[in-house]
Short mmCIF file of C-alpha atoms in Angstrom, two decimals:
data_model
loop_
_atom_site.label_atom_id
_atom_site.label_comp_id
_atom_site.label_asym_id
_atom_site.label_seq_id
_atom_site.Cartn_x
_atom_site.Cartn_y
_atom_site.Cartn_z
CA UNK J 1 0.00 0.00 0.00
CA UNK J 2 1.27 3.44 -1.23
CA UNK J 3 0.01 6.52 0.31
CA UNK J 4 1.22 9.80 -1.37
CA UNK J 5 1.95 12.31 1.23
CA UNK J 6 5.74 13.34 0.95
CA UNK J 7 6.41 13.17 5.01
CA UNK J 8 4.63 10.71 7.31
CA UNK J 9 2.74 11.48 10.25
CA UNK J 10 2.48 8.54 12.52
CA UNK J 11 0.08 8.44 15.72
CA UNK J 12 1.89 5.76 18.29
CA UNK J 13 -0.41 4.07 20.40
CA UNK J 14 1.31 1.18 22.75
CA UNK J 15 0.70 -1.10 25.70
CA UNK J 16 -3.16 -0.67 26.05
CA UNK J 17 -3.30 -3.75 27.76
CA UNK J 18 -6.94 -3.86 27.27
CA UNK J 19 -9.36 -6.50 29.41
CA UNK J 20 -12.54 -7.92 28.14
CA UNK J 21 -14.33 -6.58 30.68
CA UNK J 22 -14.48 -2.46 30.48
CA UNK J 23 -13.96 -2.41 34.16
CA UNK J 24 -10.82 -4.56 34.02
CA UNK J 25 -7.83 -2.65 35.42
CA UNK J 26 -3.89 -2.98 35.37
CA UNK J 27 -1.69 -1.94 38.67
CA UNK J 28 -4.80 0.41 39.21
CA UNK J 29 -5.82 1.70 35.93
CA UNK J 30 -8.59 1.05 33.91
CA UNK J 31 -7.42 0.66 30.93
CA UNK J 32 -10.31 0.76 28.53
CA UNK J 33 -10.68 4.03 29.84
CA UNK J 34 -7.54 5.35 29.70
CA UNK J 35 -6.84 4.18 26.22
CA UNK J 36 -10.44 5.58 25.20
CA UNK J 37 -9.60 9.20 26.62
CA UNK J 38 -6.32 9.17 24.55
CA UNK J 39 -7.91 8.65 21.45
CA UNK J 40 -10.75 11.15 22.34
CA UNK J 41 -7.99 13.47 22.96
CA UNK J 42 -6.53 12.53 19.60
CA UNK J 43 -9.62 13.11 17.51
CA UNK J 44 -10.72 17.02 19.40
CA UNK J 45 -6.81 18.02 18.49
CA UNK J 46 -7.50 18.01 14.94
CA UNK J 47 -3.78 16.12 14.25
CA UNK J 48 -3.62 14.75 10.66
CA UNK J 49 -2.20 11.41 11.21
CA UNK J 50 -1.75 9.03 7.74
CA UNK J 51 -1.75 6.15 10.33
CA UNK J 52 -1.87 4.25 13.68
CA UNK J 53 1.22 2.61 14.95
CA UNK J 54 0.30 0.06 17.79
CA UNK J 55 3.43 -1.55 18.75
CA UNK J 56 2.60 -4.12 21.03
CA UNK J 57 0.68 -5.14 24.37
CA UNK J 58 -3.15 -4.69 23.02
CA UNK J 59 -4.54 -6.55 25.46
CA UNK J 60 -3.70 -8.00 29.01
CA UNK J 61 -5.93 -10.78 29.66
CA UNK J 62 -5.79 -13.17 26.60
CA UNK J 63 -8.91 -12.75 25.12
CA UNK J 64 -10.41 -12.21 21.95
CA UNK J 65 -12.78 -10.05 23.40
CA UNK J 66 -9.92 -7.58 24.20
CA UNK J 67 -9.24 -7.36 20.69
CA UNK J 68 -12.61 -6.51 19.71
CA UNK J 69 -12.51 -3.87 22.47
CA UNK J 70 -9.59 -2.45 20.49
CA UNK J 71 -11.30 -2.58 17.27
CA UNK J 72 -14.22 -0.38 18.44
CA UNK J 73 -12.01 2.04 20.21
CA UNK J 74 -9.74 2.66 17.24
CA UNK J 75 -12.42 2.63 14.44
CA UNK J 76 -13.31 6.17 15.00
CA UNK J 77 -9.86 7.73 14.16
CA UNK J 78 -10.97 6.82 10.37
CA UNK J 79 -6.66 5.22 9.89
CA UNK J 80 -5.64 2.47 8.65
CA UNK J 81 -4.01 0.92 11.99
CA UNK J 82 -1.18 -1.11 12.21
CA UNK J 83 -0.27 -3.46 14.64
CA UNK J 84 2.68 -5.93 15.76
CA UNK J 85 2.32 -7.72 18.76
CA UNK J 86 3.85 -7.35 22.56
CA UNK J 87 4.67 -10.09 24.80
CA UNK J 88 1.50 -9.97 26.70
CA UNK J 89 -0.55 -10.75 22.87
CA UNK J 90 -1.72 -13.83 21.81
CA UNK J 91 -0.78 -14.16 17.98
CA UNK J 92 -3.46 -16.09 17.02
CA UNK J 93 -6.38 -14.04 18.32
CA UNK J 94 -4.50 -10.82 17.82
CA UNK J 95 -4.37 -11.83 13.69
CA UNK J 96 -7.97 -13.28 13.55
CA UNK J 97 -8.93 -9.74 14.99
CA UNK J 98 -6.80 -6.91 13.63
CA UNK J 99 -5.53 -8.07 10.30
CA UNK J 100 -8.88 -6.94 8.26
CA UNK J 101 -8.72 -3.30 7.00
CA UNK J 102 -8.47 -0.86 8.33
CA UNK J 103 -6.32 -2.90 10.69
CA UNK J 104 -3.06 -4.57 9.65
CA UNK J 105 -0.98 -7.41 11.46
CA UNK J 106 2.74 -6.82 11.03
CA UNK J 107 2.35 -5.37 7.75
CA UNK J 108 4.46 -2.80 5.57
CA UNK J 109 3.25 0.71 3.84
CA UNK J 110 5.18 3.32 2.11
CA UNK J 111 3.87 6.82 3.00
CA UNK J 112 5.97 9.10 1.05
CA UNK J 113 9.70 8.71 0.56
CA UNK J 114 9.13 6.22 4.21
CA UNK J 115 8.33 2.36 4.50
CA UNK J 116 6.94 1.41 7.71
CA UNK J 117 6.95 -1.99 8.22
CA UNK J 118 5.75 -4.43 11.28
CA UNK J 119 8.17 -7.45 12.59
CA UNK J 120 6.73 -9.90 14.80
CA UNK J 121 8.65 -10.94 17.63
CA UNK J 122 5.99 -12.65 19.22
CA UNK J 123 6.91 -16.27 20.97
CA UNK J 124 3.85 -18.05 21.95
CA UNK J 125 3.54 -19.41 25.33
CA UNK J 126 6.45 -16.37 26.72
CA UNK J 127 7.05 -13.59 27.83
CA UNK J 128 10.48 -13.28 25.98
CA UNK J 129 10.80 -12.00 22.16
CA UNK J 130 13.05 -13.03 19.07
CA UNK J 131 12.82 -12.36 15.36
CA UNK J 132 12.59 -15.44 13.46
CA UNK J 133 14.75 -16.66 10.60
CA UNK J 134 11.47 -16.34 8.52
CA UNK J 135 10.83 -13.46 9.39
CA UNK J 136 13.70 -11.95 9.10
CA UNK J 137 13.85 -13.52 5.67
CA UNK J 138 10.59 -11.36 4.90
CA UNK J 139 12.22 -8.44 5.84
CA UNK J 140 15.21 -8.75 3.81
CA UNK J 141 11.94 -9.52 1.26
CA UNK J 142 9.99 -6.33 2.31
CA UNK J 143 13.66 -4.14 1.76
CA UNK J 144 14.74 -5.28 -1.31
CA UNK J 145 11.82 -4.07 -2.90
CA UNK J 146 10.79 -0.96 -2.02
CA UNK J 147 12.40 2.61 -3.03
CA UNK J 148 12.01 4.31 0.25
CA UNK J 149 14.43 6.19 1.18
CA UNK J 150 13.83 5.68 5.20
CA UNK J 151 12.33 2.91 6.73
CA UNK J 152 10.69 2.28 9.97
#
């Protein structure tokens, strides 16, 4: 996917650690909430993002549910969001619920003379992270074919 603007303007969203249940709260925080009020604040600033960055940590409590929570908060920006998973994800849910447009699972788009691309370091079953030989391989892939002139 190409979009033409010349520089890119990312919005960053991370570790929303969401809960299926809207009350469900980490070390105190209610995190539905608090991710909800940051994208409220987002939309009344009027700031032109070309997309959504989520890099990890969606939700908290393994469920698909949490993803789906996600997906209704986000839908309102209008972006195409993209999304690589944290160690607290679950790779199977998280792709069955954010890799349908406007959401993207660890996928790569050139917005002006930038590629952004997602790399999924996700191990199932730990907390830990590593970048697999594939996908490293579809990096190299994702690289050698694209004219950016920055990547991210």
């Amino acid at each position: 996917m190409n979009i033409s603007p010349v520089a890119a303007r990312v919005l960053h969203v991370t570790d929303s650690h969401l809960f299926a249940d809207t009350n469900g709260a980490l070390r105190g925080t209610i995190t539905n909430l608090t991710l909800s009020a940051v994208i409220d604040h987002i939309q009344l600033s009027g700031w032109p993002a070309d997309i959504v960055a989520m890099t990890g940590d969606v939700i908290q409590d393994d469920s698909a549910a949490a993803y789906e929570r996600f997906r209704t908060i986000m839908t309102p920006l209008g972006l195409p969001v993209h999304c690589v998973p944290g160690n607290h994800d679950v790779r199977t849910l998280m792709k069955a619920a954010l890799d349908s447009p406007p959401f993207h699972y660890c996928a790569s788009v050139e917005i002006g003379n930038w590629l952004i691309t997602g790399i999924d370091s996700c191990v199932e079953g730990d907390a830990g992270g590593r970048v697999s030989a594939e996908e490293l391989a579809r990096l190299e892939d994702i690289l050698s074919n694209t004219d950016a002139e920055h990547v991210a």
